[in-house]
Coordinates of C-alpha atoms in Angstrom, one line a residue:
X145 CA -30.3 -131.2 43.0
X146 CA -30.4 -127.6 41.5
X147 CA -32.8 -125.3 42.9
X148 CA -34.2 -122.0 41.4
X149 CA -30.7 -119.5 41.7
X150 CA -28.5 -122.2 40.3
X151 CA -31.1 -122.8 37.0
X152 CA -30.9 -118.8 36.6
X153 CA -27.6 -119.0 36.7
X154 CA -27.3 -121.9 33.7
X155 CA -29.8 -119.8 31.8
X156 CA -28.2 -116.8 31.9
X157 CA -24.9 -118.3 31.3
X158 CA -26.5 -120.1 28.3
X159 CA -28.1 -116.3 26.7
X160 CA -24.8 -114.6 27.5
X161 CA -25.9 -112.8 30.4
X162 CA -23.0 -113.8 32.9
X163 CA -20.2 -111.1 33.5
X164 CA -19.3 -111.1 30.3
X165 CA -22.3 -109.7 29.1
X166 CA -20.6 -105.7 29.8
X167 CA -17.3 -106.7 28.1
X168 CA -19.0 -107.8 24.7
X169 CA -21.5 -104.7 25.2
X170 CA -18.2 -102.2 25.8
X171 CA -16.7 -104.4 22.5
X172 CA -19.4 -102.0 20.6
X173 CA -18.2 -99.1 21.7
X174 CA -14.8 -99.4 19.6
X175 CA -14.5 -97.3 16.4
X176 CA -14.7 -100.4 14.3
X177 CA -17.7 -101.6 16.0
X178 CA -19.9 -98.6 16.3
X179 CA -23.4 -99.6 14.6
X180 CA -26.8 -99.3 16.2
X181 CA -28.0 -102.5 14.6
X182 CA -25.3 -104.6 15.4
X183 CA -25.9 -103.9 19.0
X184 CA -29.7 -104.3 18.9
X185 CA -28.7 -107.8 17.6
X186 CA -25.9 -108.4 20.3
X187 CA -29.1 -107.7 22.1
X188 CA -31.6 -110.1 20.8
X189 CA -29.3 -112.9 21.0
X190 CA -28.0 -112.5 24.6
X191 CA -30.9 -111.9 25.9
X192 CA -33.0 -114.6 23.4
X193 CA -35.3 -111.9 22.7
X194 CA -36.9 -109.7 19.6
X195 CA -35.6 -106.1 19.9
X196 CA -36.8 -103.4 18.1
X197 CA -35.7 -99.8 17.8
X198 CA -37.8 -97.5 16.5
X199 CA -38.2 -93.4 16.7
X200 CA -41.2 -91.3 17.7
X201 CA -42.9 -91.9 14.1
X202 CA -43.0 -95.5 14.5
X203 CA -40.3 -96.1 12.5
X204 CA -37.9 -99.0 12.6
X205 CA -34.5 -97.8 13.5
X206 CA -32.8 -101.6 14.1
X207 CA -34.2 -104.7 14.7
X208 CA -37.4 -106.2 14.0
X209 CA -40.8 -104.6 14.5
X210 CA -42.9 -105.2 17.6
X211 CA -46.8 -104.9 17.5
X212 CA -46.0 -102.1 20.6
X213 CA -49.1 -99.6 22.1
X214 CA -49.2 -96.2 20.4
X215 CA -49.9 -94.3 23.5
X216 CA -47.2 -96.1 25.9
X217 CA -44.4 -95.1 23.4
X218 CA -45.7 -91.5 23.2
X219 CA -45.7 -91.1 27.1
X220 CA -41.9 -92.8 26.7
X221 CA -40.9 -90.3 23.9
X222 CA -42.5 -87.6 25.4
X223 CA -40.4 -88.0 28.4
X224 CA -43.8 -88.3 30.7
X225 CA -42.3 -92.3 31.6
X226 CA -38.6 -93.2 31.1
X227 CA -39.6 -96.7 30.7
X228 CA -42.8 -99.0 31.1
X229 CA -43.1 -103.4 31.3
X230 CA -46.1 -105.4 30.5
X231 CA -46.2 -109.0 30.8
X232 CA -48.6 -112.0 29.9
X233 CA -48.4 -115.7 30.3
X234 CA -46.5 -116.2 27.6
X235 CA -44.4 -113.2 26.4
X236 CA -42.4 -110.3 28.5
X237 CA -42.2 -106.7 27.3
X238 CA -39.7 -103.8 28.2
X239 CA -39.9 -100.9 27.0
X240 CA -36.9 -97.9 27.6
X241 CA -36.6 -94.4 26.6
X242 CA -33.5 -93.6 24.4
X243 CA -32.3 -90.8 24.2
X244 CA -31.4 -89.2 20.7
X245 CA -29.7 -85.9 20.0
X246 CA -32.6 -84.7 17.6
X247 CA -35.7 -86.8 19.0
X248 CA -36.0 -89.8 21.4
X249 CA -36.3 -93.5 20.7
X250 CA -37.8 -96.3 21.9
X251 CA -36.0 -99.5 22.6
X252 CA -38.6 -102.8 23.0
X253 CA -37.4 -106.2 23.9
X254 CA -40.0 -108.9 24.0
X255 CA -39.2 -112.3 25.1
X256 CA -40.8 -115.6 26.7
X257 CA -38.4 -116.0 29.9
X258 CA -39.3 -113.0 32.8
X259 CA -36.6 -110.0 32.6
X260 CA -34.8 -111.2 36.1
X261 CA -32.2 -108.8 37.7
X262 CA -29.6 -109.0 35.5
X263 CA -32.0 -108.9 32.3
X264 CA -33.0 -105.7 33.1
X265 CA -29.7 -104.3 33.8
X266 CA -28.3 -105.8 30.1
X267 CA -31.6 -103.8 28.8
X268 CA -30.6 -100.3 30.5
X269 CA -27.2 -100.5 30.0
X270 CA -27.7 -101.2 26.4
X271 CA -30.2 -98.6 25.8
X272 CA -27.1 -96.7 27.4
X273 CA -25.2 -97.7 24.6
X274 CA -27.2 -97.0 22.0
X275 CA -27.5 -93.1 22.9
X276 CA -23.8 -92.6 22.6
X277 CA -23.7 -94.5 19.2
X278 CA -26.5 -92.6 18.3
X279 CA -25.3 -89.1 19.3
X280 CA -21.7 -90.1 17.9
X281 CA -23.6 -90.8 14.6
X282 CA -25.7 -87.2 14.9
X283 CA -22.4 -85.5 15.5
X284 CA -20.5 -87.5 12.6
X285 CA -23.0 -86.6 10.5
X286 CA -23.0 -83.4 11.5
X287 CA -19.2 -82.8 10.9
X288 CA -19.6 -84.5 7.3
X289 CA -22.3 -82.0 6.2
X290 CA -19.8 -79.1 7.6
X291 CA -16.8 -80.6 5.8
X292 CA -19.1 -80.4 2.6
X293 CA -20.5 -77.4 2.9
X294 CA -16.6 -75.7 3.4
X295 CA -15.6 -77.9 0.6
X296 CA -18.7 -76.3 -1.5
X297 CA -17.6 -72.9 0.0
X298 CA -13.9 -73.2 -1.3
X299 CA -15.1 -74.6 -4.9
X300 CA -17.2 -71.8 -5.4
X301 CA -14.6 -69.1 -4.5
X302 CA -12.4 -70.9 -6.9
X303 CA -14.8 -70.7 -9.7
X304 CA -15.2 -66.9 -9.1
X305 CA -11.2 -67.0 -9.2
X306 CA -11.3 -68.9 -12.6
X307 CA -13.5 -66.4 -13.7
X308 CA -11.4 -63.3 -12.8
X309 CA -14.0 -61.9 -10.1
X310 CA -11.3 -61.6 -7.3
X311 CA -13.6 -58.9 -5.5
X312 CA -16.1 -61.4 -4.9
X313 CA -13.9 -64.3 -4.4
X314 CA -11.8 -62.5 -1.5
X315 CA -15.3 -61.3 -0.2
X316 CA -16.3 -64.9 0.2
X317 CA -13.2 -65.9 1.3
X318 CA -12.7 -63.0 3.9
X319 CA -15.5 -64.8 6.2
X320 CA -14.1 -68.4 7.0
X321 CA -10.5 -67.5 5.6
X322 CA -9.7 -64.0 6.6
X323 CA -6.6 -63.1 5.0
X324 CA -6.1 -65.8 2.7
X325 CA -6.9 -64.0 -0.7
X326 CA -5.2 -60.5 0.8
X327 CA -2.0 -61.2 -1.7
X328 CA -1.8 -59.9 -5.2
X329 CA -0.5 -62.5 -6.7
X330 CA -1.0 -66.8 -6.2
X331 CA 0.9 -69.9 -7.3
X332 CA -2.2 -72.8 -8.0
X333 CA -0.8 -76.5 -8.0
X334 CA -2.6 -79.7 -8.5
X335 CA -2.1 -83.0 -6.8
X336 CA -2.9 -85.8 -8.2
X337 CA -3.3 -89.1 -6.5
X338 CA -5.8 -92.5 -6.7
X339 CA -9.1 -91.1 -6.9
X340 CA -10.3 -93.6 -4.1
X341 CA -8.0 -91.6 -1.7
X342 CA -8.1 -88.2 -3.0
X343 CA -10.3 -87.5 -0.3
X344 CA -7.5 -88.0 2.3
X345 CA -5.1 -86.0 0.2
X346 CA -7.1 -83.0 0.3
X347 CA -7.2 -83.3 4.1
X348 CA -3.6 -83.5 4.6
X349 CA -2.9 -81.0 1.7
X350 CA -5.4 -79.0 4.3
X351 CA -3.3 -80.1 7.5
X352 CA -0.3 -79.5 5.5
X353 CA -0.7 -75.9 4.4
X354 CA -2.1 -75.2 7.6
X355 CA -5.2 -73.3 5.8
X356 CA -3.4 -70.7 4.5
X357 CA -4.1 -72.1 1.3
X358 CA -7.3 -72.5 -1.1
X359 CA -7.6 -76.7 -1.6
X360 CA -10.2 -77.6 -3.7
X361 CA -11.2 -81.4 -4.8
X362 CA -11.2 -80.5 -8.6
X363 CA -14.6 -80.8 -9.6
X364 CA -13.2 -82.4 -13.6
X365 CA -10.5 -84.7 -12.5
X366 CA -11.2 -87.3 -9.9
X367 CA -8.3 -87.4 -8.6
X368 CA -6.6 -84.1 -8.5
X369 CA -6.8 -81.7 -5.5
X370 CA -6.2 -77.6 -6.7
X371 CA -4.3 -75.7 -4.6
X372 CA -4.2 -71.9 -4.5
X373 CA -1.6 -70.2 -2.4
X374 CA -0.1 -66.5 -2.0
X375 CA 2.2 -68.3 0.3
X376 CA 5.8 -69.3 -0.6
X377 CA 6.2 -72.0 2.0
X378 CA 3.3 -73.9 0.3
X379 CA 5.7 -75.2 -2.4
X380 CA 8.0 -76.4 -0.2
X381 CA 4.9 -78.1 1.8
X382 CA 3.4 -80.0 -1.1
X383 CA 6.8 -81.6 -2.0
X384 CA 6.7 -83.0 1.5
X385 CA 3.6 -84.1 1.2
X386 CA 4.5 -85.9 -2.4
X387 CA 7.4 -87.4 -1.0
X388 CA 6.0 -88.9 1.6
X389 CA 3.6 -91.1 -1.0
X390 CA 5.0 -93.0 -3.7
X391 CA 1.4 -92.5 -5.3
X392 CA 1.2 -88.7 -5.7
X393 CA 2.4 -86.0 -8.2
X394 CA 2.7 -82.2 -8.3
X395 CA 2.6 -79.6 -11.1
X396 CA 2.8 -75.9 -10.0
X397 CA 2.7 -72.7 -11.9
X398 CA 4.8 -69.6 -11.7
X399 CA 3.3 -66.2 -9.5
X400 CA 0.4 -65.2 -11.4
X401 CA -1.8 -62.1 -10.3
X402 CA -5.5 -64.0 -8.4
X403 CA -6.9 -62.6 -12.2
X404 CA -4.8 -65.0 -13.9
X405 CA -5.9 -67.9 -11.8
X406 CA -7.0 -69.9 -14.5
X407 CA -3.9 -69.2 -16.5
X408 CA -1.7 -70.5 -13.4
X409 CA -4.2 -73.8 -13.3
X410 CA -3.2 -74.4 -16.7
X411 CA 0.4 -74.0 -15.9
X412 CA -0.1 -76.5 -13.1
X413 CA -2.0 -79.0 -15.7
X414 CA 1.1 -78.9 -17.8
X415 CA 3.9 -79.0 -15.2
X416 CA 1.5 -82.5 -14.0
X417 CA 2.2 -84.0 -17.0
X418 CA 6.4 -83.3 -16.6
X419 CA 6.3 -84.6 -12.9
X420 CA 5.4 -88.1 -14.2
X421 CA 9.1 -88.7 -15.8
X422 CA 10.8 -86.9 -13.1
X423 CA 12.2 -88.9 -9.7
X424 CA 11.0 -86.4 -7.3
X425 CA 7.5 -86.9 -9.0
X426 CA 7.4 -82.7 -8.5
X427 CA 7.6 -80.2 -11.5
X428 CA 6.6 -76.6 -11.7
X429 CA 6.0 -75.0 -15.0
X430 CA 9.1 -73.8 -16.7
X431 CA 8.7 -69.7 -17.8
X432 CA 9.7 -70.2 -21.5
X433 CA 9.7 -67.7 -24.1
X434 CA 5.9 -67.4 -25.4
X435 CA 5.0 -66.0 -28.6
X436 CA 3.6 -63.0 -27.4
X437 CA 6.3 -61.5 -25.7
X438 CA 8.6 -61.2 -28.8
X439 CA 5.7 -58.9 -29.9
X440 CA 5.3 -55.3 -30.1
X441 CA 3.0 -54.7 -26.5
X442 CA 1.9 -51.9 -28.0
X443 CA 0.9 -53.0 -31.4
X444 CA -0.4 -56.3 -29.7
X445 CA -3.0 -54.5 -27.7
X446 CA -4.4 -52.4 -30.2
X447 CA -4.7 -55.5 -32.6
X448 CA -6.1 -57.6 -29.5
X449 CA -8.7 -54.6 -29.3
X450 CA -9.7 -54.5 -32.4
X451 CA -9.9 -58.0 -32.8
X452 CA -12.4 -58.4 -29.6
X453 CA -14.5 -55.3 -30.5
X454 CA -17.8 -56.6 -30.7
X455 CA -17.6 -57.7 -27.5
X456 CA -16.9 -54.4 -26.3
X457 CA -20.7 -53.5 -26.9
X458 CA -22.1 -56.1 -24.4
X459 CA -22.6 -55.1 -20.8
X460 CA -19.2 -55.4 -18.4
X461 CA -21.2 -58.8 -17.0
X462 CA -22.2 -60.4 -19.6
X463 CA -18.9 -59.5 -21.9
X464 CA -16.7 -60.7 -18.4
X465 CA -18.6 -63.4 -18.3
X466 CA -18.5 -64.2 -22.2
X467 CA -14.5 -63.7 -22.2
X468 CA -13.7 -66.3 -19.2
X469 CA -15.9 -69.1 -20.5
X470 CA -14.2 -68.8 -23.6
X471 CA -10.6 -68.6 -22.2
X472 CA -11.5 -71.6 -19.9
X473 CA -13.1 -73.6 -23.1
X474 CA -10.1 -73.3 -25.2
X475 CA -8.2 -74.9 -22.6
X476 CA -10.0 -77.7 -21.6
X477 CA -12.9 -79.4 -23.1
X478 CA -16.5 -78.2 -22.8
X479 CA -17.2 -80.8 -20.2
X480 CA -14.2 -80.1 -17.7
X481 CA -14.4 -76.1 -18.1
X482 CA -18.4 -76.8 -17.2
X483 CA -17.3 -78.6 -14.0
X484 CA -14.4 -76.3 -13.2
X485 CA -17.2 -73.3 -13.8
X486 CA -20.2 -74.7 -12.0
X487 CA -22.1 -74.9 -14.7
X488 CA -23.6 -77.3 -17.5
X489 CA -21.4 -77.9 -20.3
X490 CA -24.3 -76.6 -22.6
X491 CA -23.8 -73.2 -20.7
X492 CA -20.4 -72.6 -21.7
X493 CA -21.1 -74.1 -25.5
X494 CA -23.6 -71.4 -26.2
X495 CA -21.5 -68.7 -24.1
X496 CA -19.0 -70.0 -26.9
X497 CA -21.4 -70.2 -29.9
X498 CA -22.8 -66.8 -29.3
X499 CA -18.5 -65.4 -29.0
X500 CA -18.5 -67.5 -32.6
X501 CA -21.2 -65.4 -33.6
X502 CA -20.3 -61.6 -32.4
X503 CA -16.9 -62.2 -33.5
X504 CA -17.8 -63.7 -37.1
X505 CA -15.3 -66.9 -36.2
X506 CA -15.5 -70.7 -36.2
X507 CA -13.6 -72.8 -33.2
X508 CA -13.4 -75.9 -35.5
X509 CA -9.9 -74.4 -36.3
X510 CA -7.2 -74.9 -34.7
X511 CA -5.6 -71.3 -36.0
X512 CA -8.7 -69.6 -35.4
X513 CA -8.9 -71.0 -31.8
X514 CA -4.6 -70.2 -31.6
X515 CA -5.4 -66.9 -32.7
X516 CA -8.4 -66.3 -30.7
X517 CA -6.3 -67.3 -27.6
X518 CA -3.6 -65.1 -28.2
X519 CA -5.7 -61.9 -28.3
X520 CA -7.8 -63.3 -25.1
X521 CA -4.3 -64.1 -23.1
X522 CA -3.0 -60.2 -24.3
X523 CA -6.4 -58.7 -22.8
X524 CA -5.4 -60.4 -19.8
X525 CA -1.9 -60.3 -19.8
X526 CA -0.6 -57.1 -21.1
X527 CA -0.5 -54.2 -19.2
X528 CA -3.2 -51.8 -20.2
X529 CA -0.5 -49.9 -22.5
X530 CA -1.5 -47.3 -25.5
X531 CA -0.5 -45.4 -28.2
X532 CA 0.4 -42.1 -28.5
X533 CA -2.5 -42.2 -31.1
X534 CA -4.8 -44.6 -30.6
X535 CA -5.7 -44.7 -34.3
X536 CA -2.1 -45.1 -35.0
X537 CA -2.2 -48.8 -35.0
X538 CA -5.3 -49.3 -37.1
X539 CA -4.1 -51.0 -40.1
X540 CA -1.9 -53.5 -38.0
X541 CA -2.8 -57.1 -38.8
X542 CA -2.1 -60.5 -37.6
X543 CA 0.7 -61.0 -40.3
X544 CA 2.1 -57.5 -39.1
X545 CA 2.7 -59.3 -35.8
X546 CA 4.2 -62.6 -36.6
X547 CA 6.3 -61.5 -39.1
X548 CA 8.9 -59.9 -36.4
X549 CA 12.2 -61.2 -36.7
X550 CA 12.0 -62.4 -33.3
X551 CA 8.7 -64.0 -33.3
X552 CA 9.7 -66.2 -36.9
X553 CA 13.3 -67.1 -35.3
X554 CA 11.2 -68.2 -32.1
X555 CA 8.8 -70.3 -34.7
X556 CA 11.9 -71.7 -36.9
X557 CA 14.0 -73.0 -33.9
X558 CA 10.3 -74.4 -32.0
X559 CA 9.9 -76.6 -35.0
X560 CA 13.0 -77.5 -36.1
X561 CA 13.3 -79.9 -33.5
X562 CA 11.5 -81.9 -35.4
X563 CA 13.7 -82.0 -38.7
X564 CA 15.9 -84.6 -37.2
X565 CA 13.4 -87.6 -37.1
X566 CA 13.7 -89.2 -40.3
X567 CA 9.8 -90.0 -40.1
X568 CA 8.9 -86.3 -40.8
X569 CA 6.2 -85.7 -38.1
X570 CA 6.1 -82.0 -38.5
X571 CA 4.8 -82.7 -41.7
X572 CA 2.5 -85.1 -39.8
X573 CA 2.0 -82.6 -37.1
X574 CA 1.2 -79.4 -39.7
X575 CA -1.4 -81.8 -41.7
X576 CA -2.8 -82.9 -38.6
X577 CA -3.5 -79.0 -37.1
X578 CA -4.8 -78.0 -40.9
X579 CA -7.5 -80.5 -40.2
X580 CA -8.6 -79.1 -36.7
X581 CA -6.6 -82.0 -34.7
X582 CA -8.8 -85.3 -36.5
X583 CA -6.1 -87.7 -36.7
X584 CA -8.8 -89.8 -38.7
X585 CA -8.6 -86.9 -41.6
X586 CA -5.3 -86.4 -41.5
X587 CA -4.5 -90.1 -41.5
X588 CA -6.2 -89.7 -45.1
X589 CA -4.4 -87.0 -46.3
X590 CA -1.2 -88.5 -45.5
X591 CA -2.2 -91.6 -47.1
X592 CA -1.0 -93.5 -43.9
X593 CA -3.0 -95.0 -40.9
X594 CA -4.9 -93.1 -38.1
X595 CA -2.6 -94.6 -35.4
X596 CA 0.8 -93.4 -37.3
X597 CA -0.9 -90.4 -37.3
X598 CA -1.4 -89.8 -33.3
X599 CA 2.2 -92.1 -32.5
X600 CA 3.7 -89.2 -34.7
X601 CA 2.2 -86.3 -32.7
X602 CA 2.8 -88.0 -29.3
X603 CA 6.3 -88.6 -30.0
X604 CA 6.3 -84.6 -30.7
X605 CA 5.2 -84.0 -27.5
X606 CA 9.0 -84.5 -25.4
X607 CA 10.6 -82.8 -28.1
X608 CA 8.9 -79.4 -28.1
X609 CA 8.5 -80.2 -24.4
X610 CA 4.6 -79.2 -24.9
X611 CA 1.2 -81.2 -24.6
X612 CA -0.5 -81.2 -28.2
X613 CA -3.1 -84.0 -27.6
X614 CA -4.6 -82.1 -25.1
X615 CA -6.0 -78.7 -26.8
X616 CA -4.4 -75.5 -24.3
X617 CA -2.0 -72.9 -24.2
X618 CA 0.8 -75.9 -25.1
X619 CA -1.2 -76.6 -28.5
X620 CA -1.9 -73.6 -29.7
X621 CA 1.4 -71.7 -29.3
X622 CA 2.7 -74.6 -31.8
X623 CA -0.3 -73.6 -34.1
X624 CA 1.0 -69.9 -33.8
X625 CA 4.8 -71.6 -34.5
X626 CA 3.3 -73.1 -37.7
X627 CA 1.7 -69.6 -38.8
X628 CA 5.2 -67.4 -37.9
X629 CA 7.0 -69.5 -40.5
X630 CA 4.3 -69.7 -43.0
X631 CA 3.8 -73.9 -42.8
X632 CA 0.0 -72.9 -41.8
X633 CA -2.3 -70.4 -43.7
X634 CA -3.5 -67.2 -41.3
X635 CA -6.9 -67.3 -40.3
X636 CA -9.6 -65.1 -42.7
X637 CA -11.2 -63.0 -39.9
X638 CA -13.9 -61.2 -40.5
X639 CA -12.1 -57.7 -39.4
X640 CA -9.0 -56.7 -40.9
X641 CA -6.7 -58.7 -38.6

């Protein structure tokens, strides 16, 4: 015959309450088994009972609700009991206090059998393990709203970067980062990796650099990280990093000055696109001759200035303001400058419409834009270098500048890559710029299909060893090739250019 200890026993053997009962409640204490509700089930079914979790408001944390009396679970909240039991002939009710790291809980477990010894002690000790879960969660949370609010931080410093407003960027910076923007000059790379894991690249890009960089998740590409370092052992860092998975790729720009940040991202852009066909998967923009610098820097300016003069009349905010946007939106598309800006991409097409306006000009073509770039890049780039007579220079114009012989042998030997391929694609390539990039029009005026059209320009792309798909500093300096060695007409600006 059994008596009463050995039919406890069998009962609690049969609910899961034996010795084992602190092993599977430890089980949920591993990282991949943290979860409140899984262990308020655990709950229910060892102890064959309906659990409910619920916080001060009455609402249901985990579990399943109980019909439980308002003022007993505001004495147990409130701290005045730590934990109260009310029984009937058919149902058992106990009710612990929980503690939370913002406001306490109530655990209820309600069930038809009496809570004997061991019952009790599954109850406490669970209620046990439901405050760490529950403080773990508080403080995970805690750490993922910090971890966004420094990501947010180092975006925004970036956009003032992109913008040229170092004073402010190094002032935000100087808080969380002291030091890091104290350098002149910057290299900015850009990793790219799986967007589903680009999270964890930025992290180790962060572990890697030690924080002596700026890494930002790039707010237009999903799976690129920017990094902006004064540092020199931050190359040599990142092409660890690469090489240590066969799923990333790094581009990297030459020393620019923190003005030219968003000169140096482009360079990073472009050297992206060369690491893809290289083994090491790494490439860093190669200096090459630009246009620009086979030009007169003194001439240059004063055509740049007169070019950009009705900008001049704006306020320094607005006109700063007016001059990045319109840099950043001839290299990228209206959508990802928008993004890299932090602002709508309706913002920077009216900041762009109303530089249209002042300056008399129409971005639909691809010279105009070239041209338009060129004198934005010399603002930038040139030192601030004068005439004797400023007047001097007045009746300069574009034609004046690209008519240097060093500037047309520059355009004649760019392009005449492109004589060997019997097909002719600089004939494709000049239609297609003359019709602001459409490979649909220029398909038509070729008399050939749309697809020819784009195979022709992508297939230009290695051999002038610049992107031209992708409107940027790549594209246009072909544009300004095309105008050097008259295959292109000038631009009609409104002032004498």
């Amino acid at each position: 015959m059994a008596g009463r200890e050995d039919g406890n026993r069998l009962r609690e053997a049969q609910t899961g309450t034996g010795p084992e009962w602190a092993e599977e409640l430890l089980e949920h204490l591993r990282p991949s088994g943290r979860d409140v509700r899984r262990v308020v089930a655990w709950l229910s079914g060892a102890l064959g009972a309906t659990v409910a979790l619920q916080d001060t408001a009455g609402n249901l944390v985990a579990g399943n609700q109980l019909p439980l009396d308002e003022d007993l679970v505001a004495d147990i909240t409130a701290g005045r009991i730590a934990s109260a039991a009310w029984e009937s002939a058919e149902r058992h009710l106990r009710l612990v206090r929980v503690e939370h790291p913002s406001h306490a809980c109530v655990l209820a477990v309600s069930r038809q059998a009496p809570f004997d010894r061991r019952a009790s002690g599954v109850v406490t000790h669970t209620a046990q393990v439901i405050e760490l879960l529950l403080a773990a969660r508080e403080s995970t949370a805690a750490g993922h709203r910090l971890r966004r609010a420094t990501a947010d931080l180092r975006l925004a410093i970036l956009q003032l970067l992109m913008v040229e407003d170092t004073i402010a960027a190094r002032r935000v910076a100087a808080g969380l980062w002291p030091g890091l923007l104290d350098a002149d000059t910057a290299c900015v790379y850009v990793v790219e990796s799986a967007p589903a894991v680009r999270d964890r690249i930025a992290e180790e890009c962060l572990d890697t650099t030690r924080e002596d960089a700026l890494v930002v998740r790039c707010p237009a590409m999903d799976g690129h990280v920017i990094v902006v370092s004064p540092r020199d052992t931050t190359d040599e860092a990142l092409r660890s990093l690469v090489g240590r998975h066969p799923d990333l790729f790094l581009g990297g720009s030459v020393r620019q000055s923190l003005a030219q940040t968003a000169t140096a991202y482009g360079q990073a852009v472009s050297a992206l696109a060369v690491a893809h066909f290289r083994p090491d998967k790494t490439a860093v923009y190669a200096e090459r001759t630009h246009p620009e610098r086979l030009m007169d820097p003194v001439a240059l300016r004063a055509w740049t200035s007169r070019v950009l003069r009705p900008l001049d009349t704006l306020p320094h905010h607005t006109r700063a303001e007016l001059l990045a946007t319109t840099r950043l939106g001839l290299e990228f598309t209206a959508v990802n400058a928008a993004k890299v800006l932090g602002v709508s991409r309706n913002t920077v097409r009216a900041r762009m419409e109303r530089v249209e306006t002042l300056l008399g000009i129409d971005f639909a073509d691809l010279t105009v834009r070239a041209v338009v770039h060129l004198a934005l890049n010399t603002r930038i780039g040139l030192p601030d270098t004068r005439s004797a007579d400023d007047t001097a220079e007045t009746g300069l114009r574009l034609a004046d500048l690209l008519s240097g012989p060093a500037v047309r042998t520059w355009g004649q030997d760019l392009l005449g890559r492109l004589d060997a391929d019997a097909r002719n694609p600089r004939r494709t390539l000049r239609t297609w710029i003359a019709v602001g990039g459409n490979a649909e029009r220029a398909a038509q005026a070729l008399g050939v299909h749309a697809q020819t059209v784009r195979e022709h320009v992508r297939s230009a792309e290695p051999v002038l060893e610049r992107q031209l798909l992708a409107a940027g500093t790549d594209l246009y300096e072909v544009v300004l090739a095309h105008l050097t060695v008259g295959d292109l007409d000038l631009p009609v600006l409104p002032r004498p250019a």
